[in-house]
Short mmCIF file of C-alpha atoms (C1' of nucleotides) in Angstrom, two decimals:
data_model
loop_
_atom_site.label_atom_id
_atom_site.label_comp_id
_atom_site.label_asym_id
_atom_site.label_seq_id
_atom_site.Cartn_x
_atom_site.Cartn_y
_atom_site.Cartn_z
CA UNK A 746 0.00 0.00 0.00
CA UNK A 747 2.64 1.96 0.54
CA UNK A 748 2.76 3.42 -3.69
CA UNK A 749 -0.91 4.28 -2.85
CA UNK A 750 -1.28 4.95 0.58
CA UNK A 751 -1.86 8.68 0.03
CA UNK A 752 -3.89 8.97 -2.98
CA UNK A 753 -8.04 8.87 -2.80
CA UNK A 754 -9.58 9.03 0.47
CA UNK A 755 -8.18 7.46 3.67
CA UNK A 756 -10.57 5.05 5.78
CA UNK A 757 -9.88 3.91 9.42
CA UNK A 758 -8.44 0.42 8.05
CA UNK A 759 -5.64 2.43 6.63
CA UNK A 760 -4.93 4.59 9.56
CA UNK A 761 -4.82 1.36 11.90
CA UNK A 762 -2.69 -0.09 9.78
CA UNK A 763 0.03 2.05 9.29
CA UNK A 764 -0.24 2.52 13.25
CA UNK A 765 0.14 -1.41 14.05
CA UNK A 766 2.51 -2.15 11.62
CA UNK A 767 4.66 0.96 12.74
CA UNK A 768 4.32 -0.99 16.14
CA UNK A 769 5.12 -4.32 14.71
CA UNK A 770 8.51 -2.97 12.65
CA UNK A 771 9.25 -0.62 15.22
CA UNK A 772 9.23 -3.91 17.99
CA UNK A 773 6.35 -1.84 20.29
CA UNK A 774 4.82 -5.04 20.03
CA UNK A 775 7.01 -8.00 20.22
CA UNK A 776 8.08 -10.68 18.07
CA UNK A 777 6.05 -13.61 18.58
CA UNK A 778 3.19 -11.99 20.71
CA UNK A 779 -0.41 -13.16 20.15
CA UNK A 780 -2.62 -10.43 18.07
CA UNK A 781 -5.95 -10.13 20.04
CA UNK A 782 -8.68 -8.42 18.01
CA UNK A 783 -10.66 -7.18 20.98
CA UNK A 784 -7.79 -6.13 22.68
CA UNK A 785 -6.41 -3.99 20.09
CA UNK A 786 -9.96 -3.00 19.02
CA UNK A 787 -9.84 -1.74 22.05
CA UNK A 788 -6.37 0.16 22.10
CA UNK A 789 -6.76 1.73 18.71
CA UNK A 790 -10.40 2.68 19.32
CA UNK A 791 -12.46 1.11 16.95
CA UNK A 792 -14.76 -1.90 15.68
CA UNK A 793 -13.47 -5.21 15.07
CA UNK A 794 -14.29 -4.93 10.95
CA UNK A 795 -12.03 -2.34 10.41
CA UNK A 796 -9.10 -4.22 12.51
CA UNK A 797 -9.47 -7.19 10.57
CA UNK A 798 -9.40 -5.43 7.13
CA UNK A 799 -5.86 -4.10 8.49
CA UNK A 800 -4.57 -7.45 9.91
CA UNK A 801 -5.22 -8.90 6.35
CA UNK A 802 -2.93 -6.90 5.19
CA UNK A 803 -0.61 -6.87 7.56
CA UNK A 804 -0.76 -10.90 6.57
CA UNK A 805 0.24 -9.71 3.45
CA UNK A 806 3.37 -8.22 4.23
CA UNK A 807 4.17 -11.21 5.98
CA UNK A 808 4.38 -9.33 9.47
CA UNK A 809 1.44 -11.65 10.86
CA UNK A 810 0.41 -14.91 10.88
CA UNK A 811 -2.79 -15.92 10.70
CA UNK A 812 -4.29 -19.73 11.42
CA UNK A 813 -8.35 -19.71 11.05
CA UNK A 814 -10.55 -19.90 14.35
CA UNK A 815 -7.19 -19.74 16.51
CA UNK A 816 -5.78 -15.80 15.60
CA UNK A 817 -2.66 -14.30 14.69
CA UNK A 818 0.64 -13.99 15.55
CA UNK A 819 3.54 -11.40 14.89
CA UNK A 820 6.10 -12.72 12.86
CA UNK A 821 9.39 -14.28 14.59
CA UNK A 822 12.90 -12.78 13.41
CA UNK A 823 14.69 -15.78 12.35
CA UNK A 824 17.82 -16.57 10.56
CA UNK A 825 16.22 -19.24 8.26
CA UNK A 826 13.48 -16.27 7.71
CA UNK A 827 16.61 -13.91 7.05
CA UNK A 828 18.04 -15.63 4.55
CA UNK A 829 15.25 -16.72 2.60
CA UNK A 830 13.86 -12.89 2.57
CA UNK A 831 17.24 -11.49 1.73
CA UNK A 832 17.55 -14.31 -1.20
CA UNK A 833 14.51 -13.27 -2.76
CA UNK A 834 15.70 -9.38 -1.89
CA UNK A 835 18.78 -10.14 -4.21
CA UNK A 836 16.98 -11.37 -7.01
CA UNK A 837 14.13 -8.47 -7.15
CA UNK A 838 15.89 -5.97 -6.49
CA UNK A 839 18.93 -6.94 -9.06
CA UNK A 840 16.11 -7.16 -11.60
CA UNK A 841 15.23 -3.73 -10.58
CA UNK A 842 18.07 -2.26 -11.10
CA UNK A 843 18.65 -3.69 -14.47
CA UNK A 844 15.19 -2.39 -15.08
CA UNK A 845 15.44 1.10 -13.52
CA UNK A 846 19.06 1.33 -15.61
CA UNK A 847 16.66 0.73 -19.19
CA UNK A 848 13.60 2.97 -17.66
CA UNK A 849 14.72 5.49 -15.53
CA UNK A 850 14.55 9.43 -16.93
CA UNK A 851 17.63 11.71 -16.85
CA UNK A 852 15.04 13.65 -14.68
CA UNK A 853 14.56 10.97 -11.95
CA UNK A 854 18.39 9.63 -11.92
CA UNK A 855 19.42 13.35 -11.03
CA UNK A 856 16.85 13.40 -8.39
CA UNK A 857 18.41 10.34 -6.55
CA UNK A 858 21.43 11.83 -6.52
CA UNK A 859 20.34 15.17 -4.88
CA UNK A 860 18.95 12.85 -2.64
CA UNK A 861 21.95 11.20 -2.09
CA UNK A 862 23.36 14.31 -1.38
CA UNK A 863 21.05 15.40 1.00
CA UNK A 864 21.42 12.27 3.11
CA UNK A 865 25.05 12.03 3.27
CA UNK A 866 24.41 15.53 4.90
CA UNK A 867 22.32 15.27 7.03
CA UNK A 868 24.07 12.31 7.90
CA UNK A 869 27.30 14.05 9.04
CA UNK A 870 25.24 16.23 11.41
CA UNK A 871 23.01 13.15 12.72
CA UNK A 872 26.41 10.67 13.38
CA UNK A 873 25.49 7.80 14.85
CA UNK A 874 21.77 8.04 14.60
CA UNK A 875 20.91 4.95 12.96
CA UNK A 876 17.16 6.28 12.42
CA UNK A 877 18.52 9.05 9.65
CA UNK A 878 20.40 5.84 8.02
CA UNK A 879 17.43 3.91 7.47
CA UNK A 880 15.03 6.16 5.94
CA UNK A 881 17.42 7.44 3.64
CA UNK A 882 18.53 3.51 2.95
CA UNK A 883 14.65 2.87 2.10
CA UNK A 884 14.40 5.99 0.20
CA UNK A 885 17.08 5.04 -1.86
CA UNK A 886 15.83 1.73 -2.98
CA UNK A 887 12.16 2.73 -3.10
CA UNK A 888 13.75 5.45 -5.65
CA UNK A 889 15.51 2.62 -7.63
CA UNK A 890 12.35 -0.03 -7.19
CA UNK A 891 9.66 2.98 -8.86
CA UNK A 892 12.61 3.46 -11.74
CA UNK A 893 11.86 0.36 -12.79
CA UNK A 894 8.46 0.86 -13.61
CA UNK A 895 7.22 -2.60 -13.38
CA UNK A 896 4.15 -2.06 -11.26
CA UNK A 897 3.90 -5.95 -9.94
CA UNK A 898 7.70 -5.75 -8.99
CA UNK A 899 6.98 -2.23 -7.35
CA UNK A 900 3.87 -3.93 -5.42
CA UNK A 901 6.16 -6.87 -4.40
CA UNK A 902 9.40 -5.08 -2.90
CA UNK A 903 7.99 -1.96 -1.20
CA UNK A 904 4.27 -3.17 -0.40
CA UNK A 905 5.14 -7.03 0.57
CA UNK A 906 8.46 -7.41 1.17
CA UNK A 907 9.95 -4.16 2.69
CA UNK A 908 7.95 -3.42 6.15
CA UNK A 909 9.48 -7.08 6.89
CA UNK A 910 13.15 -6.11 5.52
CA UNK A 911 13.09 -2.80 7.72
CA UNK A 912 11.29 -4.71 10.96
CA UNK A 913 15.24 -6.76 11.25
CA UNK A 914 16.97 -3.42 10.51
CA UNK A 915 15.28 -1.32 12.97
CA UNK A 916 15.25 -4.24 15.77
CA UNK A 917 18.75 -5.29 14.64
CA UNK A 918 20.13 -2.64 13.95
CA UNK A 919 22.70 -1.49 11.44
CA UNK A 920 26.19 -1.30 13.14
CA UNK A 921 29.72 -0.03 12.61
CA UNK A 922 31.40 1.33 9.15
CA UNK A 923 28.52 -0.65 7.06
CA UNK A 924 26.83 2.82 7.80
CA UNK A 925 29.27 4.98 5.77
CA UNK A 926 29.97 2.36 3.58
CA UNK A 927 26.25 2.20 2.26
CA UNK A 928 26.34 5.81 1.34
CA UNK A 929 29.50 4.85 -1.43
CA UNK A 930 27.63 1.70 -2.91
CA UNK A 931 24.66 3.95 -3.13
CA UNK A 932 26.13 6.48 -5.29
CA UNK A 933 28.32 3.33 -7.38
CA UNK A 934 24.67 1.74 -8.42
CA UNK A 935 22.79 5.37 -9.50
CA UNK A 936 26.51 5.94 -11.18
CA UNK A 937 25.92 2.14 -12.93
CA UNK A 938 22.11 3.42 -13.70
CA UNK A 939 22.89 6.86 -15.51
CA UNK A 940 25.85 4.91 -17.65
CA UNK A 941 22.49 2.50 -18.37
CA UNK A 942 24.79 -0.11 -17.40
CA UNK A 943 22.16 -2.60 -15.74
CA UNK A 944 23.93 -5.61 -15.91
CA UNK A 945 26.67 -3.54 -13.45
CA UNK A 946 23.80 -2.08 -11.92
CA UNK A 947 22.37 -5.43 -11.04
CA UNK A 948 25.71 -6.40 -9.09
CA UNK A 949 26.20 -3.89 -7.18
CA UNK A 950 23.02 -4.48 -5.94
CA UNK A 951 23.26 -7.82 -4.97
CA UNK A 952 26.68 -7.39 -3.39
CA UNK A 953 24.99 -4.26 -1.34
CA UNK A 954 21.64 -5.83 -0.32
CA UNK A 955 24.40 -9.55 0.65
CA UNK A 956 26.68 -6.93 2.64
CA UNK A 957 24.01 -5.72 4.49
CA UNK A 958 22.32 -9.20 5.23
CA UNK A 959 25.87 -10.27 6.46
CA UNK A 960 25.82 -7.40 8.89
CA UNK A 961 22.04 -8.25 10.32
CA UNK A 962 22.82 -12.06 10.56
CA UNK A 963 26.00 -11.56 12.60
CA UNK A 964 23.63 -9.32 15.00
CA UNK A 965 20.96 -12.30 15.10
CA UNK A 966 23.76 -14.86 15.54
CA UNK A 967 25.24 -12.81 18.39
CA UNK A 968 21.56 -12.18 20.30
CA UNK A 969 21.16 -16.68 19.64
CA UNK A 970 24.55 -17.30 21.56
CA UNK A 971 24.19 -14.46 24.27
CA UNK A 972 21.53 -15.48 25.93
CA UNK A 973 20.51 -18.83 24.71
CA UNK B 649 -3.28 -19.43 0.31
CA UNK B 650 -2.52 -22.33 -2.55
CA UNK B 651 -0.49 -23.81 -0.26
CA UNK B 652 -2.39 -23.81 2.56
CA UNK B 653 -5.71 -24.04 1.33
CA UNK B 654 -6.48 -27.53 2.74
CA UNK B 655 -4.95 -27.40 5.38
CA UNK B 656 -6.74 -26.34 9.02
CA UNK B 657 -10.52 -25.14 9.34
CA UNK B 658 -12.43 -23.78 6.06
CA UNK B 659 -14.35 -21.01 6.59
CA UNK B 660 -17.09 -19.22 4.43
CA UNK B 661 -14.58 -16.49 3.29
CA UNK B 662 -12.40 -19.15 2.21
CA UNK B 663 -15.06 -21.19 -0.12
CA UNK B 664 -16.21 -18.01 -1.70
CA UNK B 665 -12.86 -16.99 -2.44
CA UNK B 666 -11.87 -19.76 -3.87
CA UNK B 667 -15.45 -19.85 -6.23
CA UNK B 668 -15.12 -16.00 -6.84
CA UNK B 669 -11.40 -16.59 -7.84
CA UNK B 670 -12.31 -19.67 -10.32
CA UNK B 671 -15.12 -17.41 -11.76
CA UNK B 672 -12.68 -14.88 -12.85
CA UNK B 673 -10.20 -17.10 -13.99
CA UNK B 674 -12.22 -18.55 -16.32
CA UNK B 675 -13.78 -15.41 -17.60
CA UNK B 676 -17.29 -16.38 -16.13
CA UNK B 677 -17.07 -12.87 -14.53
CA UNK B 678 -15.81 -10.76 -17.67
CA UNK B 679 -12.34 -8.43 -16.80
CA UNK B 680 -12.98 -5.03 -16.10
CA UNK B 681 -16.87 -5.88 -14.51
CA UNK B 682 -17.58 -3.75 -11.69
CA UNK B 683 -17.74 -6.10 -8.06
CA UNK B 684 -20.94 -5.21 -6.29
CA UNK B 685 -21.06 -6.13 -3.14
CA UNK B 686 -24.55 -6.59 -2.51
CA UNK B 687 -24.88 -9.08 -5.62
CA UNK B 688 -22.28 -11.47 -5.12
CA UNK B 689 -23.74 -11.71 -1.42
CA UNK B 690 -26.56 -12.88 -2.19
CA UNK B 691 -25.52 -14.53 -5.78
CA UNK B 692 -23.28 -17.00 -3.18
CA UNK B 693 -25.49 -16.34 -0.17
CA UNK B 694 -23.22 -15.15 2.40
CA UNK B 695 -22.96 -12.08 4.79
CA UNK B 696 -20.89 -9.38 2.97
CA UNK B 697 -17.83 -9.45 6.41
CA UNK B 698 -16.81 -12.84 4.64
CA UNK B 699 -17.39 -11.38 0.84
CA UNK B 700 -15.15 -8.17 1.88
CA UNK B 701 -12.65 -10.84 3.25
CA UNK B 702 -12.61 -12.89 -0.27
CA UNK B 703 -12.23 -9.68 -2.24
CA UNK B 704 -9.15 -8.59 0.07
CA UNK B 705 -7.25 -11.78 -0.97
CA UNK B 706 -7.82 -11.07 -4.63
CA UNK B 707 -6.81 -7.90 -4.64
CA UNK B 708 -3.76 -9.52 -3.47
CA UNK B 709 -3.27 -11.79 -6.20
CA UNK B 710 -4.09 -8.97 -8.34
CA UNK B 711 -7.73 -10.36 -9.71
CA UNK B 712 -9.72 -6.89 -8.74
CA UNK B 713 -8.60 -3.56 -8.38
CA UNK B 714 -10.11 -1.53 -5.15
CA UNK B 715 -10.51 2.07 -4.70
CA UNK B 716 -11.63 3.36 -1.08
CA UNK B 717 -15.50 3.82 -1.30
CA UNK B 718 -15.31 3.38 -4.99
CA UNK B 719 -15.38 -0.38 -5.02
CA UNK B 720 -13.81 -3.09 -7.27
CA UNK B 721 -12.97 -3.96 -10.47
CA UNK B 722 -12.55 -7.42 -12.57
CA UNK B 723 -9.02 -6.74 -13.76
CA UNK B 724 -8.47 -6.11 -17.41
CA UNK B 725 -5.84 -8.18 -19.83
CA UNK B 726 -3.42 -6.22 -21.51
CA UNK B 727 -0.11 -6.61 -23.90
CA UNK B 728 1.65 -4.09 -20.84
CA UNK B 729 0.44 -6.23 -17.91
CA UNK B 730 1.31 -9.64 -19.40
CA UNK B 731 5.02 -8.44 -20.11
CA UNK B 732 5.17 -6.75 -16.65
CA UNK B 733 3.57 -9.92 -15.27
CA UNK B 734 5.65 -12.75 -17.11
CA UNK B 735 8.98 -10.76 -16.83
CA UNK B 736 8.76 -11.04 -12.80
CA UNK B 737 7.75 -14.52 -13.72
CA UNK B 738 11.06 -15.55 -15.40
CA UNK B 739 12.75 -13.88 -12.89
CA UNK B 740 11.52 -15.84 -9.93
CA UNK B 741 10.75 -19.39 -11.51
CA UNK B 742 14.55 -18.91 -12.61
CA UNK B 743 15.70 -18.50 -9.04
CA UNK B 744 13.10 -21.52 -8.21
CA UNK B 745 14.91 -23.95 -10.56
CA UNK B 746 18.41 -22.89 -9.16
CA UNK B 747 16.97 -23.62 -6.13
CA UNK B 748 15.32 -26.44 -6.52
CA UNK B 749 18.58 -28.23 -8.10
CA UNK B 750 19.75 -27.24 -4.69
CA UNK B 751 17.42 -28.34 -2.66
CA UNK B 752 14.96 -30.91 -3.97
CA UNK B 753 15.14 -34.40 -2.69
CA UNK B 754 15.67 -37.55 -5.14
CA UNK B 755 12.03 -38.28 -4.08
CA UNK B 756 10.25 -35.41 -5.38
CA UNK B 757 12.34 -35.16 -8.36
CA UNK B 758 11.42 -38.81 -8.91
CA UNK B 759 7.83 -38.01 -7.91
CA UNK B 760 7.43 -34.63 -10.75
CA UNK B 761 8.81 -37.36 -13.64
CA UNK B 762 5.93 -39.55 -12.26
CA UNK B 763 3.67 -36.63 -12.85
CA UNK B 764 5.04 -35.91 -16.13
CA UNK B 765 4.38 -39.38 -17.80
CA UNK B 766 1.21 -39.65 -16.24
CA UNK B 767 0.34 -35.97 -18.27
CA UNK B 768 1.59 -37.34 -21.03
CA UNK B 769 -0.45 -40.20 -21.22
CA UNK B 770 -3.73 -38.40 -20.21
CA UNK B 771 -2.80 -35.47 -23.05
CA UNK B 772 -2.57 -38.16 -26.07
CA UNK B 773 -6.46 -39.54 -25.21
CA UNK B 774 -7.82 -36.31 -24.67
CA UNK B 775 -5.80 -34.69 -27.54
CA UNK B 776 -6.85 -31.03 -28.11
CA UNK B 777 -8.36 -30.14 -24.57
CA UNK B 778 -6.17 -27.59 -23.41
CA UNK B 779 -7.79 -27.39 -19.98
CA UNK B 780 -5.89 -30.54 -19.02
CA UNK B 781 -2.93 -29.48 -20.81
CA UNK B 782 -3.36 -26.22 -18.55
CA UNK B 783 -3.82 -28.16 -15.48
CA UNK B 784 -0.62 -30.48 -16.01
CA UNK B 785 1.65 -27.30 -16.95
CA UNK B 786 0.40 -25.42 -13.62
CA UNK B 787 0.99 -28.88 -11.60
CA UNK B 788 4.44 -29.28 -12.56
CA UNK B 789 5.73 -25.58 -11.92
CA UNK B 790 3.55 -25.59 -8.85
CA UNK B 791 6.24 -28.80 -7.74
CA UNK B 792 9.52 -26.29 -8.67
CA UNK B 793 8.52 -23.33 -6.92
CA UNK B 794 7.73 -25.85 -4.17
CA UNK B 795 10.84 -27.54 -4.27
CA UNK B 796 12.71 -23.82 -4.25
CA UNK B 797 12.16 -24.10 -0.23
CA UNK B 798 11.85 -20.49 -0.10
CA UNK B 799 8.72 -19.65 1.80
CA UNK B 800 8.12 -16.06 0.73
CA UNK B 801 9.01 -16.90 -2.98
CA UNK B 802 6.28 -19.89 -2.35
CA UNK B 803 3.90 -17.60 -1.56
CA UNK B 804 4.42 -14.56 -4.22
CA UNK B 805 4.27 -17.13 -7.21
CA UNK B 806 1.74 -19.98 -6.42
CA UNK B 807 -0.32 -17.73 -4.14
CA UNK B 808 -0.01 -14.27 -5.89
CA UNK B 809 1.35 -14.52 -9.16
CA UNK B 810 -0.24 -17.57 -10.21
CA UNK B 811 -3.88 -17.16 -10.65
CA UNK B 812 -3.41 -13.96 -12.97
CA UNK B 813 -0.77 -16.14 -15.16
CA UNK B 814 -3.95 -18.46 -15.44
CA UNK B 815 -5.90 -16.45 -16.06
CA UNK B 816 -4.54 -14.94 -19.27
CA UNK B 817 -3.65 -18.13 -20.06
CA UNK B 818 -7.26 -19.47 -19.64
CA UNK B 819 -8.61 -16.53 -21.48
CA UNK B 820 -6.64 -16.17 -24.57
CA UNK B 821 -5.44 -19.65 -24.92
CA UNK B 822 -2.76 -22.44 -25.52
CA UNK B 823 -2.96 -22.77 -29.48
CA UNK B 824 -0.93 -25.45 -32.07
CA UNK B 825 2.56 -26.69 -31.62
CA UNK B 826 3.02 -25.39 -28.01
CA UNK B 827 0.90 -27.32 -25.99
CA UNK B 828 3.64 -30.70 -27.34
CA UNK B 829 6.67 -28.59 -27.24
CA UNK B 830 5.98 -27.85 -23.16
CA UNK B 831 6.13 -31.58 -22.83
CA UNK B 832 9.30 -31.90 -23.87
CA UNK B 833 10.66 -28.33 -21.74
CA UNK B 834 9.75 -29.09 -19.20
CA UNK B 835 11.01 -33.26 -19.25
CA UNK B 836 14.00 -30.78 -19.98
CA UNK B 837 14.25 -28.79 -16.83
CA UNK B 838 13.62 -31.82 -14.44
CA UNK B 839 16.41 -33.03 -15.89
CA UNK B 840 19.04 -30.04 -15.43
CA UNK B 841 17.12 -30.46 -11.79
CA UNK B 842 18.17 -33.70 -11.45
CA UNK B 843 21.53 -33.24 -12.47
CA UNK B 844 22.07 -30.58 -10.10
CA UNK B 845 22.69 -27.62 -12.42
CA UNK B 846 20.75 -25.25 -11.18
CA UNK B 847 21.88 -22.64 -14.25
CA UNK B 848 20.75 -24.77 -16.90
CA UNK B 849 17.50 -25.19 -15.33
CA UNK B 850 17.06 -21.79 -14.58
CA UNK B 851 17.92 -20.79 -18.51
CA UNK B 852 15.80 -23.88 -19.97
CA UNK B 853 12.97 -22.03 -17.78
CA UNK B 854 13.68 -18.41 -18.80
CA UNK B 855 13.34 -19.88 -22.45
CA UNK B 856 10.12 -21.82 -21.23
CA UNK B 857 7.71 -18.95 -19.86
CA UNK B 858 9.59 -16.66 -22.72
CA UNK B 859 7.71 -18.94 -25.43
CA UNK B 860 4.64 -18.48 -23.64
CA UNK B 861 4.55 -15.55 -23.10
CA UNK B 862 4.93 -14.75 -27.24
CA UNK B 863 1.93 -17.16 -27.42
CA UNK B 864 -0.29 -15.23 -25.34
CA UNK B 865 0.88 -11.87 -26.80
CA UNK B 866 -0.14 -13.35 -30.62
CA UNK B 867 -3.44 -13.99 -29.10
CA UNK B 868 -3.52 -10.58 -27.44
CA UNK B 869 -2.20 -8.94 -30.82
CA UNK B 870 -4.86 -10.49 -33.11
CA UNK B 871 -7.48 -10.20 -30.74
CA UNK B 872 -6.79 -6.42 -30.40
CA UNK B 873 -6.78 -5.71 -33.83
CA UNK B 874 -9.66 -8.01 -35.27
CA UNK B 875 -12.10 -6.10 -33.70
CA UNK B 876 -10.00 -2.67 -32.33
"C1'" DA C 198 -0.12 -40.39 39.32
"C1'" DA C 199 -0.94 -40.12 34.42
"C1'" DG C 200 -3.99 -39.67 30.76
"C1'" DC C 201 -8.41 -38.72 28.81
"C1'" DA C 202 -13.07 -36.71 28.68
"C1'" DT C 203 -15.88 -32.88 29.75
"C1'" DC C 204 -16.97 -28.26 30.56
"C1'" DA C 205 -16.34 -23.16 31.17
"C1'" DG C 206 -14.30 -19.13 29.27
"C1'" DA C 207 -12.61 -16.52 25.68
"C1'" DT C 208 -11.76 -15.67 20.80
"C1'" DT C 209 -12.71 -15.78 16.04
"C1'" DG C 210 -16.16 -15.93 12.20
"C1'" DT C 211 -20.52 -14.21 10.62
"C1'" DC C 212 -24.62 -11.52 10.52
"C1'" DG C 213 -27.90 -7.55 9.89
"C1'" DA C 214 -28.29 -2.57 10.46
"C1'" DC C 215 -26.55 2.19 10.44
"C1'" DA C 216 -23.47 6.06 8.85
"C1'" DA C 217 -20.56 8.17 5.42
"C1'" DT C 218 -19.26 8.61 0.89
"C1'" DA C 219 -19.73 8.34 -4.19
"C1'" DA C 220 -22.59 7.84 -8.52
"C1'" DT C 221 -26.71 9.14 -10.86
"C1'" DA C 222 -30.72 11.73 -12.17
"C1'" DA C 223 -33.49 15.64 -12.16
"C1'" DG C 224 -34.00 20.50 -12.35
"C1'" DA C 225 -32.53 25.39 -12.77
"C1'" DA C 226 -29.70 28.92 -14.89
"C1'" DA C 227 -27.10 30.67 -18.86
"C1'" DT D 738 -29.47 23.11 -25.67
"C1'" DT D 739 -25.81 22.88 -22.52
"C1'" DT D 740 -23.94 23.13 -18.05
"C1'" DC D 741 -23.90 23.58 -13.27
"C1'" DT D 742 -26.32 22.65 -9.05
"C1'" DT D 743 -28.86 19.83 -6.16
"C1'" DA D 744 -31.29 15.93 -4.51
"C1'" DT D 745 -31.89 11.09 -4.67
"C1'" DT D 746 -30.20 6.62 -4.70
"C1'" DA D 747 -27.08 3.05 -4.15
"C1'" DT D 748 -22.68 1.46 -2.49
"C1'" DT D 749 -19.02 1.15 0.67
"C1'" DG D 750 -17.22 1.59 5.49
"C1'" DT D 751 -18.25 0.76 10.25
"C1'" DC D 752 -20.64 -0.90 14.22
"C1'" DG D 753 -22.52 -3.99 17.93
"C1'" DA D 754 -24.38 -8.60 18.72
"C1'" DC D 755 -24.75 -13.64 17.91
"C1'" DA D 756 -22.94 -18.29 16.53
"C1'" DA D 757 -19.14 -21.49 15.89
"C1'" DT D 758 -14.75 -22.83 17.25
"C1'" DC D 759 -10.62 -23.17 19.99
"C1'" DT D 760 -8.02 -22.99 24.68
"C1'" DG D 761 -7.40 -24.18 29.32
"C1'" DA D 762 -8.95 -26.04 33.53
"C1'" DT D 763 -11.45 -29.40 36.18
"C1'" DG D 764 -12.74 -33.90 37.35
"C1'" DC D 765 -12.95 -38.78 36.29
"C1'" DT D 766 -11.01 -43.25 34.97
"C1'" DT D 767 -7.28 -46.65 34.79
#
DNA sequence: AAGCATCAGATTGTCGACAATAATAAGAAA
DNA sequence: TTTCTTATTATTGTCGACAATCTGATGCTT
């Protein structure tokens, strides 16, 4: 929802769910807890219809599970899970580079890198505030996913896949010099898109979305053998 | 839900999704009808919480189109959404055969030639029905993606992607020399399965939905400009 | 004491009705 | 006659209540 979320009118399902699913990324409410429709019905002030509307999607983005007649359940952080997101991450977003590098105007490429620009910026002043690195991480590759102008790939990556691919960055985290270092592959794959070099593109992609999985697996791996 | 579909309780939401879904497949509700509500309550006799449930999950697989307080639409076929469509399509069933000559066991691979023979035999009696034809081409890539392990790319293919790929392919048909030739592509790809090479299979695959896909967009061509 | 059946409590699935919004038709003004 | 306004109608979004199902505890049997 996130390509449409503010076009047309907004109804309560829509405001709920950005709310829980903010909660859900965010780790407000744990991995693993039970989802209980009154309960949150009650919380978020409203009837049980519009709730469920919100928890089907949240299905969809794979940040609940649901079993009929017994409820749902936020989704456990796994490194099985990891690995088989970031695999598929790879893949779709290599093909959307390739894509963006054949679709993408002059117009949008130079926008991505002002916004490059902005974020290493503001990123000087912000040091160490991991928040300010993640936006402008998604922002980046929601940029490159729209270049590519396939709309079921576009659906896929930033509607399915991507509130579950920022819930084990944000309760992760992203640590140490990957943080700088993202800001250089960054500006290596627009460079690769604007020479409409996609195969290149597609690489550098890859290698940047495998770096960063590295990174959040040694984290998980870490958290398993601390207190386990 | 594919996957899952027999599995655990059945509700109401779940049968009239799954006769909704058929009924656009096959074209029995035409692409681009307006979804009413009220009508296809009582048409299937149901409350409309379980209707608004069913029409959720195909707006996931990308059957009907919903704008807030607008309603839904039978999606439409066209020469931009079946290139969109099968160019994700290559993309992930390619990654599904590496995959799967990664990670499927002697069993299944034994168990998909099984399948294969007995489609075989079944096409030569009923020569020319290409709803069997249809069946035994979704069965066997239905066995891949399963055989890919990967849960998410599991669910975006057999429980996304899938029905719209029929559905275009249940519309505007399997004509001539094709419906043989997949026989033999696909005896093809078990085979680079078998033998482990995951790149071979994944190519042999590319080439595979590729050739439907021009099939298709003949049908789409001439039926666009007969009566355009 | 362990295991199974039964029952109470709570939760999910479904229903019919109401409120809010959009589409349509009728009427008035240019 | 055309176009804008307005009212009517129908549809979608939301609500509270009921029915069906699952969970957990209690008591009984072996």
């Amino acid at each position: 929802m996130l390509a449409t979320e503010f076009k047309e009118a907004i109804t309560a399902a829509d405001r709920v769910l950005v709310q829980i699913r903010t909660a859900i990324v965010e780790g407000e409410i744990p991995a693993g807890t039970k989802i209980s429709e009154p309960e949150l019905a009650r919380r978020y002030d409203l009837s049980r219809a519009p709730l469920r509307e919100a928890l089907a999607r949240l299905e969809r983005c794979h940040l609940i599970e649901r079993t009929p007649n017994a409820g749902a359940r936020v989704v456990k952080l796994s490194i099985e899970g990891l690995r088989s997101l970031y695999q598929l991450r790879e893949e779709l977003e290599g093909l959307a580079c390739r894509l963006a590098a054949e679709h993408m105007t002059e117009q949008e490429i130079a926008e991505v890198r002002a916004l490059l620009d902005q974020h290493l910026s503001t990123q000087r002043v912000r040091e160490g505030e991991s928040y300010y690195q993640e936006a402008g991480d998604v922002d980046f590759h929601y940029r490159v996913i729209l270049g590519s102008k396939n709309p079921y790939l576009i659906n896929i990556l930033s509607d399915e896949l991507y509130f579950l691919v920022r819930m084990y960055r944000v309760q992760l985290g992203m640590n140490g010099p990957r943080v700088s270092r993202a800001f250089d592959e960054h500006k290596a794959i627009i460079n690769a898109i604007a020479n409409r070099d996609g195969e290149l593109a597609d690489l550098l992609m890859r290698r940047h979305i495998a770096a960063s999985k590295r990174n959040i697996e040694q984290q998980l791996l870490q958290q398993g053998t601390s207190h386990g």
